[in-house]
Short mmCIF file of C-alpha atoms in Angstrom, two decimals:
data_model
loop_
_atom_site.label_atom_id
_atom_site.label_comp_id
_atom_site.label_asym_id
_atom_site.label_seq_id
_atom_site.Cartn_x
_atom_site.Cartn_y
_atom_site.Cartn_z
CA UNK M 4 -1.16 83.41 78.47
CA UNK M 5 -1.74 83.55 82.32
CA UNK M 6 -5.15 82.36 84.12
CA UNK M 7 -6.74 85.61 83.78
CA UNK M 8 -6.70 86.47 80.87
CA UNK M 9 -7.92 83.05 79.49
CA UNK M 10 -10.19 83.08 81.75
CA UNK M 11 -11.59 86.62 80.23
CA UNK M 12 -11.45 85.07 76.75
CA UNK M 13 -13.56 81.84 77.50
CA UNK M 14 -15.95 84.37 79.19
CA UNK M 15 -16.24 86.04 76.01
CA UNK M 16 -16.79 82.48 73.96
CA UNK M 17 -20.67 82.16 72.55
CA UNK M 18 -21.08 78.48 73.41
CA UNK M 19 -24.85 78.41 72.34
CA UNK M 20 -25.74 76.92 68.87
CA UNK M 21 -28.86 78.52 67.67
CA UNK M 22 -31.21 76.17 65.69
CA UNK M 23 -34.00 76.51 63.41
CA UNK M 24 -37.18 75.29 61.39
CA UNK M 25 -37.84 75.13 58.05
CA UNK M 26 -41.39 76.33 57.47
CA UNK M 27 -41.57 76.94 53.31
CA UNK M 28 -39.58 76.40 50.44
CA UNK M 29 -40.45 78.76 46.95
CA UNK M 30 -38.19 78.95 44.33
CA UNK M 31 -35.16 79.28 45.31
CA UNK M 32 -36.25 80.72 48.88
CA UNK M 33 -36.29 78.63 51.97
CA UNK M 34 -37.96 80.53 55.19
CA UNK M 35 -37.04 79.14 58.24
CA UNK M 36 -38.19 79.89 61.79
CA UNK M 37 -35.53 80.96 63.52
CA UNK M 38 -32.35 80.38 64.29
CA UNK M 39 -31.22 84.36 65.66
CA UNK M 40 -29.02 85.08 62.68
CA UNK M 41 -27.33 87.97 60.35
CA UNK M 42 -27.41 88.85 56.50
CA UNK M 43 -24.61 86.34 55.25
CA UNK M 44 -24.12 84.08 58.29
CA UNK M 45 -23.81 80.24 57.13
CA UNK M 46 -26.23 78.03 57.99
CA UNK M 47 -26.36 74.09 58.13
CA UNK M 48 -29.76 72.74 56.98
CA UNK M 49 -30.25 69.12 58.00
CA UNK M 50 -32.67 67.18 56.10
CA UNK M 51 -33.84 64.79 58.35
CA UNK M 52 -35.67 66.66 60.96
CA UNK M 53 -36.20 63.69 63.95
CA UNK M 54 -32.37 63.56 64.66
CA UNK M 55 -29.56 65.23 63.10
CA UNK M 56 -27.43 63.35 60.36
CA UNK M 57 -24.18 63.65 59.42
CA UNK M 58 -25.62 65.15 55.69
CA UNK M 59 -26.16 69.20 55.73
CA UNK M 60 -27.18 71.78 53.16
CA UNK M 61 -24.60 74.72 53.71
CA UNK M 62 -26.97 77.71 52.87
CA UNK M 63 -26.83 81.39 53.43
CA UNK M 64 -28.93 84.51 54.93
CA UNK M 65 -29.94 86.43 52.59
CA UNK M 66 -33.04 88.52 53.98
CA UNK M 67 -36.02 88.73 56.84
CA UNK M 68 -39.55 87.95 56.11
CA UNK M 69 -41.81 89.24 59.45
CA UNK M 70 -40.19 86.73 61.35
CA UNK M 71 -39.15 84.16 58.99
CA UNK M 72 -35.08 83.79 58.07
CA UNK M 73 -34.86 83.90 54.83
CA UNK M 74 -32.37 81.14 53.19
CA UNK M 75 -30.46 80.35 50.11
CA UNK M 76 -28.56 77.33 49.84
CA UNK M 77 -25.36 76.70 48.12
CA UNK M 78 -26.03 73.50 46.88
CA UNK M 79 -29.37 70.64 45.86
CA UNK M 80 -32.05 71.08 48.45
CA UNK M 81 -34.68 67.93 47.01
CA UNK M 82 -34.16 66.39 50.47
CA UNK M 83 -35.43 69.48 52.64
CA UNK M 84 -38.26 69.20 53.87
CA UNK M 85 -41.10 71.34 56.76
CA UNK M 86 -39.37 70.76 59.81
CA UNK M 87 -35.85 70.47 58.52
CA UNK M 88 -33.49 71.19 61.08
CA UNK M 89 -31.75 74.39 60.94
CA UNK M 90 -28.23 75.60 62.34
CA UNK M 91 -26.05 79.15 62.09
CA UNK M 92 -22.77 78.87 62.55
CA UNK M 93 -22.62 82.53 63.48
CA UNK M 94 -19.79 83.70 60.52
CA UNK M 95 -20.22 84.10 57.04
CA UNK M 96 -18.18 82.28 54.59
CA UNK M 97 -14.90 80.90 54.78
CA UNK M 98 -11.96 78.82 52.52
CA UNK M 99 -8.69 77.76 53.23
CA UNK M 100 -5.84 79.15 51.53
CA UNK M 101 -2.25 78.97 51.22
CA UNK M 102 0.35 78.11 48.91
CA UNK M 103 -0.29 74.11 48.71
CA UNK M 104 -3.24 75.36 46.76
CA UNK M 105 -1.06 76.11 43.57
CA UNK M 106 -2.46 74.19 40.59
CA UNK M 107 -5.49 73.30 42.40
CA UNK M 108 -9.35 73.51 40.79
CA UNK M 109 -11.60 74.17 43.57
CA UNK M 110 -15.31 75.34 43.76
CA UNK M 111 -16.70 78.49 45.32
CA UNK M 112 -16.65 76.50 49.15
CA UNK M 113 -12.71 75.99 48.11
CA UNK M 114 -13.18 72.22 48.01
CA UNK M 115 -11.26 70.64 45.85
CA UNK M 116 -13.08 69.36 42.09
CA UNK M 117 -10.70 66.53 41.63
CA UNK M 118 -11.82 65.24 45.38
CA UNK M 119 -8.37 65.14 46.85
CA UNK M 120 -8.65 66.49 50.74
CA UNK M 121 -6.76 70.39 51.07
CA UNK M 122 -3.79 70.16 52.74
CA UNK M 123 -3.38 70.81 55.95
CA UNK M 124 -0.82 73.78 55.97
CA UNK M 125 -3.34 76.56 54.74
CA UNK M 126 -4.53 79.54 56.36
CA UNK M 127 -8.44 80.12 56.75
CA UNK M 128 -9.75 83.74 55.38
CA UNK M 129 -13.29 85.09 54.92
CA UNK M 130 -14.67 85.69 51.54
CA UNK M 131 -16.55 88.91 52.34
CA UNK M 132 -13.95 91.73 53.02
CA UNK M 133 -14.02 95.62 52.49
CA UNK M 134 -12.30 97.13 49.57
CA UNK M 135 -8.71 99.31 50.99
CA UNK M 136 -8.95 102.47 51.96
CA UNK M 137 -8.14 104.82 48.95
CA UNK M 138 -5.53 106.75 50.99
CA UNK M 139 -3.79 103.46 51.59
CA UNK M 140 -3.27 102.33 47.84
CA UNK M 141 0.06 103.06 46.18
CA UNK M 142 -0.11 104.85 43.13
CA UNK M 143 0.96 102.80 39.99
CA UNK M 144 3.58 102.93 38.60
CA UNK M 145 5.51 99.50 37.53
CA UNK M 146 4.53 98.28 34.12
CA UNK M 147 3.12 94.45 33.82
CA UNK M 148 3.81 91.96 31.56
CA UNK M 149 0.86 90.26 30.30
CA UNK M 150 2.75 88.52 26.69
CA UNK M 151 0.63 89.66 24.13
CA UNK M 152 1.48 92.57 21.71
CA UNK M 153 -1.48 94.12 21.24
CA UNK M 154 -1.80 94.87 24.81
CA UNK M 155 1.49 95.43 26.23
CA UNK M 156 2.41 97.64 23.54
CA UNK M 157 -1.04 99.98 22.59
CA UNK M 158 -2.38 98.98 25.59
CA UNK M 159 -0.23 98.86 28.29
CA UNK M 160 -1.12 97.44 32.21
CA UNK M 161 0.47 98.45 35.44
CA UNK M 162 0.96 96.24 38.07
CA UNK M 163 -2.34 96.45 40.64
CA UNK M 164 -4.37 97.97 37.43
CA UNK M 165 -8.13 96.78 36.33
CA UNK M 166 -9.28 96.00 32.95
CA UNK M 167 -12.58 94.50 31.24
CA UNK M 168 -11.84 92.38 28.83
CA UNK M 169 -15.51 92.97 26.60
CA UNK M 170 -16.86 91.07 24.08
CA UNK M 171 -19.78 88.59 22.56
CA UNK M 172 -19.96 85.21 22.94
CA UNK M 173 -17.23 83.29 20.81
CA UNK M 174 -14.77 85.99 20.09
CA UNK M 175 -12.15 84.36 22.05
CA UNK M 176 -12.62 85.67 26.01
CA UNK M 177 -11.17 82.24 27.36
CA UNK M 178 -8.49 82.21 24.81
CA UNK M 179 -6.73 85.79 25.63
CA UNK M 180 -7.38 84.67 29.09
CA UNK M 181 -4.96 81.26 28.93
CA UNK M 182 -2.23 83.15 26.85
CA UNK M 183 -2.24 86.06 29.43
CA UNK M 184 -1.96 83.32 32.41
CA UNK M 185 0.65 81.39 30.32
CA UNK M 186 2.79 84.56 29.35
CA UNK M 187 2.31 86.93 32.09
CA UNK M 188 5.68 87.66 34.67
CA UNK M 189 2.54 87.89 37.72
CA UNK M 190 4.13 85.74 40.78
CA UNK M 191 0.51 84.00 40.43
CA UNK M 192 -2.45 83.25 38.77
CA UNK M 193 -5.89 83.45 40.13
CA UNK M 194 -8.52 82.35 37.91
CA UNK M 195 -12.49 82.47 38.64
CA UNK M 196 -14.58 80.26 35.72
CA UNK M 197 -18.25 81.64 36.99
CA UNK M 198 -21.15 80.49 35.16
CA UNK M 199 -19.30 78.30 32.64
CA UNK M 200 -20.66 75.47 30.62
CA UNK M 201 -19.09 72.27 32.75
CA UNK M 202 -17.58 71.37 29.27
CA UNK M 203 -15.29 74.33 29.41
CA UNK M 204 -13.63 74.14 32.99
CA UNK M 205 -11.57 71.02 31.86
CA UNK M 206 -10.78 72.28 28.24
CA UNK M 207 -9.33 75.45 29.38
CA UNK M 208 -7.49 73.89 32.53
CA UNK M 209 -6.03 71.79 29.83
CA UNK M 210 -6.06 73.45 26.33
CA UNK M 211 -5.79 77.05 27.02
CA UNK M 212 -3.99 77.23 30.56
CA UNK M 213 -2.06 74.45 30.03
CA UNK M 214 0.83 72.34 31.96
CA UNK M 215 2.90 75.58 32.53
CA UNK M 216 0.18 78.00 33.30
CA UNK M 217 -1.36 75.73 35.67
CA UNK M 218 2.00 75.09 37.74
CA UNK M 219 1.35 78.75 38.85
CA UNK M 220 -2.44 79.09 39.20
CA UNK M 221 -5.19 78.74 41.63
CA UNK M 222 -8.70 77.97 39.83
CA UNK M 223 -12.20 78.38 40.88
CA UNK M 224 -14.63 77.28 39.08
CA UNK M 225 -18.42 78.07 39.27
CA UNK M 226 -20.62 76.14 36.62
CA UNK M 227 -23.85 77.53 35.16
CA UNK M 228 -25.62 74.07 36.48
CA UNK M 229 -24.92 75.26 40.56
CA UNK M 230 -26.96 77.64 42.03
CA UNK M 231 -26.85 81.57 42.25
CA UNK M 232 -25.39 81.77 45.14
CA UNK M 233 -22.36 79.62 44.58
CA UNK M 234 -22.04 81.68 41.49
CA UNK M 235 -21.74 84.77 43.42
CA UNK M 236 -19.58 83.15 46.05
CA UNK M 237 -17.14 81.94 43.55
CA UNK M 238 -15.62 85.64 42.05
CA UNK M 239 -15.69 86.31 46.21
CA UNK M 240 -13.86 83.34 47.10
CA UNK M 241 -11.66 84.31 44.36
CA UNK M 242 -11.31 87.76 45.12
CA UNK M 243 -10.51 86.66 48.85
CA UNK M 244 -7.83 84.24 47.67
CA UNK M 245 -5.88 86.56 45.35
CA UNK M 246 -5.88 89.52 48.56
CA UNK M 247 -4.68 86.56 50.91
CA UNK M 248 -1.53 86.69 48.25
CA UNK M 249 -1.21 90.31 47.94
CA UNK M 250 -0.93 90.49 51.74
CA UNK M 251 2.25 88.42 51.45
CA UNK M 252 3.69 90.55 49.11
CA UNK M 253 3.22 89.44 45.76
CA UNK M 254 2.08 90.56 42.43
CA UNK M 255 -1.23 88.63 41.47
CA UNK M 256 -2.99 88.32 38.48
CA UNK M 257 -6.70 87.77 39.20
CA UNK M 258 -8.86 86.80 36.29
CA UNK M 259 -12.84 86.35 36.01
CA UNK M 260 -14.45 85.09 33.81
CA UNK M 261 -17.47 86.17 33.68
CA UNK M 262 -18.06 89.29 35.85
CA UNK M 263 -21.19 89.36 33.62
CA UNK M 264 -22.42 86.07 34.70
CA UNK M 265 -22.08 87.33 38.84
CA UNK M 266 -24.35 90.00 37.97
CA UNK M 267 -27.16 87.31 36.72
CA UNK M 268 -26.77 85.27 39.23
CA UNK M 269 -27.20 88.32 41.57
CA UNK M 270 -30.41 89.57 39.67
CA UNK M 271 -31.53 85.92 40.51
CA UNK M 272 -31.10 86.28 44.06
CA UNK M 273 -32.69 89.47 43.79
CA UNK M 274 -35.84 88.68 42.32
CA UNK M 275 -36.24 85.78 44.92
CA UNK M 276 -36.19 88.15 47.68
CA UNK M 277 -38.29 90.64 45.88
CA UNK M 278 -36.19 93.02 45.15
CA UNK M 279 -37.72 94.75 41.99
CA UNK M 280 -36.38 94.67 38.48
CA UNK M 281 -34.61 97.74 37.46
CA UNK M 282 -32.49 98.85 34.00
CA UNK M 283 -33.15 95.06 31.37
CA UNK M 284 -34.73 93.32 34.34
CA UNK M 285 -31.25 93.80 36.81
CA UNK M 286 -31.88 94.64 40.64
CA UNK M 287 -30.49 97.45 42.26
CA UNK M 288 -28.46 95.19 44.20
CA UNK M 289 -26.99 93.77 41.20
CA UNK M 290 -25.35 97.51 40.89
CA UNK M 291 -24.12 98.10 44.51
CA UNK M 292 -22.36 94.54 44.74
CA UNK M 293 -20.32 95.45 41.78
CA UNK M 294 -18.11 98.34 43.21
CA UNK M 295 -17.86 95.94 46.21
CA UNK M 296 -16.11 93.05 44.20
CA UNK M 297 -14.07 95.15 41.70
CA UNK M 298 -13.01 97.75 44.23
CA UNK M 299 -11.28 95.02 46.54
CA UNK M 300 -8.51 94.31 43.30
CA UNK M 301 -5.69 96.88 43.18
CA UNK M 302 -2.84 97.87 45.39
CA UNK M 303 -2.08 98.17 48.89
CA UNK M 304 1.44 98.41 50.76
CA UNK M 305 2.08 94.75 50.89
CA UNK M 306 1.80 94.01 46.85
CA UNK M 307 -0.29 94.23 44.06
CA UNK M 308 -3.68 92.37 42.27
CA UNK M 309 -3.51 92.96 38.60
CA UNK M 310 -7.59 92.59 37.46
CA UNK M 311 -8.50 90.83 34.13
CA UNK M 312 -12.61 90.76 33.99
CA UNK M 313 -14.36 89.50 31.18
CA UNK M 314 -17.55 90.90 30.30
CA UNK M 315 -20.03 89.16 28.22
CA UNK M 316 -22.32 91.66 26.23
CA UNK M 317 -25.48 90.69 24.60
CA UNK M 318 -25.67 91.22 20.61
CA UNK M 319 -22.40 92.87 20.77
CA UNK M 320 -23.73 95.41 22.72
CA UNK M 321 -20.99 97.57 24.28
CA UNK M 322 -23.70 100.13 25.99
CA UNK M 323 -25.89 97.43 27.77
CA UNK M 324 -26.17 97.79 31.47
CA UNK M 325 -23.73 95.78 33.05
CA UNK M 326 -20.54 96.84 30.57
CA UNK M 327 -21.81 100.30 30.61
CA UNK M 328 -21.28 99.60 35.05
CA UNK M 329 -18.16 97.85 34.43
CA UNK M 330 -16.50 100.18 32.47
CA UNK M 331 -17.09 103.01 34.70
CA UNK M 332 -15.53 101.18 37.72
CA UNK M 333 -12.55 99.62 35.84
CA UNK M 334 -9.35 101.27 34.87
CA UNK M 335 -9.57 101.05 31.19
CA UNK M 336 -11.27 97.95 28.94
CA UNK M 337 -10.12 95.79 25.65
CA UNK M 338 -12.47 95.09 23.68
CA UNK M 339 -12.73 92.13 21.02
CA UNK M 340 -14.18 92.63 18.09
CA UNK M 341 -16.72 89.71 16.34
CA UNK M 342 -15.82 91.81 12.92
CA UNK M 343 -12.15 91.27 13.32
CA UNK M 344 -12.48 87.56 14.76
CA UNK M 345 -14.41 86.47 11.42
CA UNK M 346 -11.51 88.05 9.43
CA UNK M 347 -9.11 85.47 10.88
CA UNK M 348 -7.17 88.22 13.26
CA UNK M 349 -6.42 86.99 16.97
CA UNK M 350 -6.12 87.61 19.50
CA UNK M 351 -9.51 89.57 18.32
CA UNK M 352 -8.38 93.73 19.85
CA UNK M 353 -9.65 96.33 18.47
CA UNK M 354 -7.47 98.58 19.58
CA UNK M 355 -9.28 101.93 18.29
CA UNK M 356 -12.13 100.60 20.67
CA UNK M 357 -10.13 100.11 24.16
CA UNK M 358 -8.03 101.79 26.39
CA UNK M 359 -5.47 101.55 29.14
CA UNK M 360 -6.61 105.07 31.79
CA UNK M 361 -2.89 104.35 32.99
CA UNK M 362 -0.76 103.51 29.57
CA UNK M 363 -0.13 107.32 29.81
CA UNK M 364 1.89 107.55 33.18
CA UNK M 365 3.22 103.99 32.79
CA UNK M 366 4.66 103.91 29.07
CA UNK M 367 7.97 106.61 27.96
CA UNK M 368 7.53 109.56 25.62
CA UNK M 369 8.52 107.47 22.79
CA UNK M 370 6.53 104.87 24.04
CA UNK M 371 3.43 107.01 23.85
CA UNK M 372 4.40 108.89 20.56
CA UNK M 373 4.65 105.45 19.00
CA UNK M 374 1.44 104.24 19.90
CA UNK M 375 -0.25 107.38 19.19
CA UNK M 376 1.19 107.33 15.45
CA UNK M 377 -0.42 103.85 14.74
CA UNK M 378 -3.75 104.44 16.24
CA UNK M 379 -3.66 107.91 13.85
CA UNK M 380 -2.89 105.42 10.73
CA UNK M 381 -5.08 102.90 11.88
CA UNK M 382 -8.18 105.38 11.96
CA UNK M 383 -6.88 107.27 8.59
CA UNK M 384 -7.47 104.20 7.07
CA UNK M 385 -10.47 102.27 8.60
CA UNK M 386 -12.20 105.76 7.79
CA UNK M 387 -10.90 105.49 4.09
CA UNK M 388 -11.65 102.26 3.92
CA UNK M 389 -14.84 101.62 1.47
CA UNK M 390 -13.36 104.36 -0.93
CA UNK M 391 -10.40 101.73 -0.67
CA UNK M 392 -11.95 98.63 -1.59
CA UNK M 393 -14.19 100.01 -4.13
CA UNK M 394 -11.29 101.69 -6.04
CA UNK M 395 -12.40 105.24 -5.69
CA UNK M 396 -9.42 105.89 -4.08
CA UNK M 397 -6.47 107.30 -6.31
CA UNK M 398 -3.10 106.75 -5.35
CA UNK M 399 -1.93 110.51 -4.51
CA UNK M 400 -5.09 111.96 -3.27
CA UNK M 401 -4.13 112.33 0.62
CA UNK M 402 -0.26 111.64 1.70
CA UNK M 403 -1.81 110.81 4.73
CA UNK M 404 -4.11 107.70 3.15
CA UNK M 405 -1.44 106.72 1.01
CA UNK M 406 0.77 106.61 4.24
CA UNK M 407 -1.97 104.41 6.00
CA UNK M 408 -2.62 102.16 3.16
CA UNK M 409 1.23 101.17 3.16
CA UNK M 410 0.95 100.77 7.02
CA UNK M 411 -2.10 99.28 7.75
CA UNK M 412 -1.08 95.22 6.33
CA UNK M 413 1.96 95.73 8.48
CA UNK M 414 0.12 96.61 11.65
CA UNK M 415 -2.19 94.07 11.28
CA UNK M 416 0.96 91.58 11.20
CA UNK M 417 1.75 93.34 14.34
CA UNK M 418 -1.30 92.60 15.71
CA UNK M 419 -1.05 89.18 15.26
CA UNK M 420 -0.35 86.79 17.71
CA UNK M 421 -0.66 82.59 17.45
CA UNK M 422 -2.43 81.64 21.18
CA UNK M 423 1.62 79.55 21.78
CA UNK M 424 3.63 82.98 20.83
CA UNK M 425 5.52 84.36 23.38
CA UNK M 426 6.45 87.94 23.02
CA UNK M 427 8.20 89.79 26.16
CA UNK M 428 7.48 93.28 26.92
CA UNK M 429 10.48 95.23 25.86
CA UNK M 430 10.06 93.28 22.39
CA UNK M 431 6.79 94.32 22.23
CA UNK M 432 7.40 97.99 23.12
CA UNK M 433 10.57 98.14 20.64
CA UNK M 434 8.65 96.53 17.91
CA UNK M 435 6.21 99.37 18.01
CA UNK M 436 8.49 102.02 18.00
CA UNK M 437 10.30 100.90 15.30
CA UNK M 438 7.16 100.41 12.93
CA UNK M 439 5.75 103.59 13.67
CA UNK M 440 9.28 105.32 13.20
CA UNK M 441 10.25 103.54 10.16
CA UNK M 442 7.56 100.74 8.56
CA UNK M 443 9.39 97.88 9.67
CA UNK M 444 8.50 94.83 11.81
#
């Protein structure tokens, strides 16, 4: 680099640090006067306000009041106080990333949980990014192994595809989850825990993950105790970490669990800037950050980010606002069934209830005609199903329910899957086609 144009560069340097007051803390609002700032720069608040210490709050611009900067923080703010200093770093948030991260647990500011120091090989990449161009994203077209039978063979996922995983509480989200990380032929695992009960981080790094799952995965984990913000920040910092891969050319496979629990914590931050409550007491923004996170999954020309989002609905309720906005973003959804969970079947997919939008150009003829043959036997006889039980069914009736009932305890079997099974894709796909051709497993 010669003289001038270094020269040109430091010219072009902002070497002024912009500071701040704090005026008023409500809620989970802090107004501060000044520093000159933009929606989502970082800010450092310092709580001792007569010299600055070597403690800071990292917080975030979220809004203007008349002249007042409107703050959230990302972490405890007891020791603010009027007068706090106040400084913007002038860029919104950023982790470090690389491949020394593998097997790590970090939180939504990519710090390690386990409070080992990052290495010192990894890349720095903002969180907040725009979603690919739509002209730019290959089309589909490579099937992706995910290990369990119910999916990859009724159900099947491309590589760079997005899918809800929907379902009440308890019906075994996390499980599917750790068996899809464990099983799954993805060159990586990403794996956002936002909003979970502290409790569960460890048990599924250990229980459901496990020693092999982990050896491949990069978690972050976002517990119900932090703030909204962090919340928010962790299915971006995520989201930011799993494109970082797909630039270098791999297939990823992001998960997030919950996408449901992003959307609350975004209705929180919200309300605190007065945004007013729309559809069940969610804010519009709630709704217009959602395309913005699930649209930045998918393909581009450098690899691929296979999407897994869980989404917890309230009483069951498959048609309440956020899974109704889910499901019209995402590429198809699974849902688990509390019915089918209580009869002992897992993984817990009711497979008349979900669908793959892409199973159709990814999966063969026979594929397809195999598939389409159970879900026809499967319906003939959930439909016939209290005649069934009660007896009122005679044998001879229907060909088809007589077909259905000599099906239907061997697709269940099928369906079956012990959380440690393995099951490969071609077995899965050649399983299926030989029960729906001739009744066997």
């Amino acid at each position: 680099m010669n003289i001038t144009t270094l020269s040109s560069k430091m010219e072009q340097l902002d070497t002024y640090k912009r500071y701040g007051r704090i005026k008023r803390v409500i809620g989970l609002m802090i107004e501060s006067q000044g520093p000159k700032a933009s929606i989502g720069d970082v800010c450092y608040i310092y709580p001792n306000k007569e010299e600055q210490p070597k403690t800071f709050i990292p917080a975030e611009v979220i809004g203007f009041k008349e002249e007042m900067v409107v703050l959230m923080p990302y972490g405890d703010i007891n020791d603010i106080s009027p007068g706090s200093l106040v400084e913007n770093l002038g860029r919104s948030l950023e982790v470090k990333v690389g491949p020394a991260l593998i097997g790590k647990v970090i939180d939504s500011m990519g710090n390690p949980l386990d409070g080992t120091s990052l290495p010192k090989t990894l890349t720095t990449v903002g969180t907040e990014k725009k979603p690919p161009n739509p002209l730019s994203r290959p089309p589909i077209s490579e099937k992706l192994e995910v290990g369990v039978r119910a999916i990859d063979s009724l159900l099947t996922v491309g590589k760079g595809q997005r899918i809800g995983i929907f379902a009440g509480s308890g019906v075994g989200k996390s499980t599917l989850l750790g068996m899809i990380a464990r099983n799954t032929n993805a060159d990586i695992n990403v794996i956002a825990l936002i909003g979970e009960r502290g409790r569960e981080v460890r048990e599924f790094v250990e229980r459901d993950l496990g020693p092999e799952g982990r050896a491949r995965s990069i978690i972050v984990a976002a517990t119900s105790d932090q703030p909204a913000l962090m919340r928010i920040k962790g299915a971006f910092t995520a989201t930011a970490i799993a494109e970082y891969f797909r630039d270098k050319g791999l297939n990823v496979m992001l998960m997030m669990d919950s996408v449901t629990r992003v959307a609350m914590a975004q209705r929180e931050v919200g309300l605190a800037v007065g945004e007013p409550p729309a559809t069940k007491g969610y804010t519009p923004s709630v709704f217009a950050i959602m395309p913005k996170l699930l649209e930045r999954t998918g393909t581009n020309h450098h690899g691929t980010i296979t999407a897994f989002y869980t989404v917890l609905v309230d009483g069951d309720d498959m048609n309440e606002p956020i899974a109704d906005a889910v499901r019209g973003i995402l590429d198809g959804h699974i849902v688990l069934d509390r019915e089918l969970a209580n009869k002992g079947q897992y993984p817990a997919v009711n497979v008349l209830k979900s669908v793959s939008r892409l199973m159709s150009h990814l999966a063969s003829k026979e594929h397809q005609q195999a598939a389409i043959t159970i879900r026809e036997l499967m319906s003939t006889y959930l439909n016939s199903e209290d005649l069934i039980n009660i007896g009122a069914y005679k044998k001879g009736s229907s060909a088809e329910i007589d077909r259905a009932i000599h099906y239907y305890p061997k697709i269940l079997s099928f369906l079956k899957q012990q959380t440690e099974e393995k099951v490969t894709l071609d077995t899965s796909i050649q399983s299926l086609i030989q029960l729906a051709e001739k009744g066997e497993l």
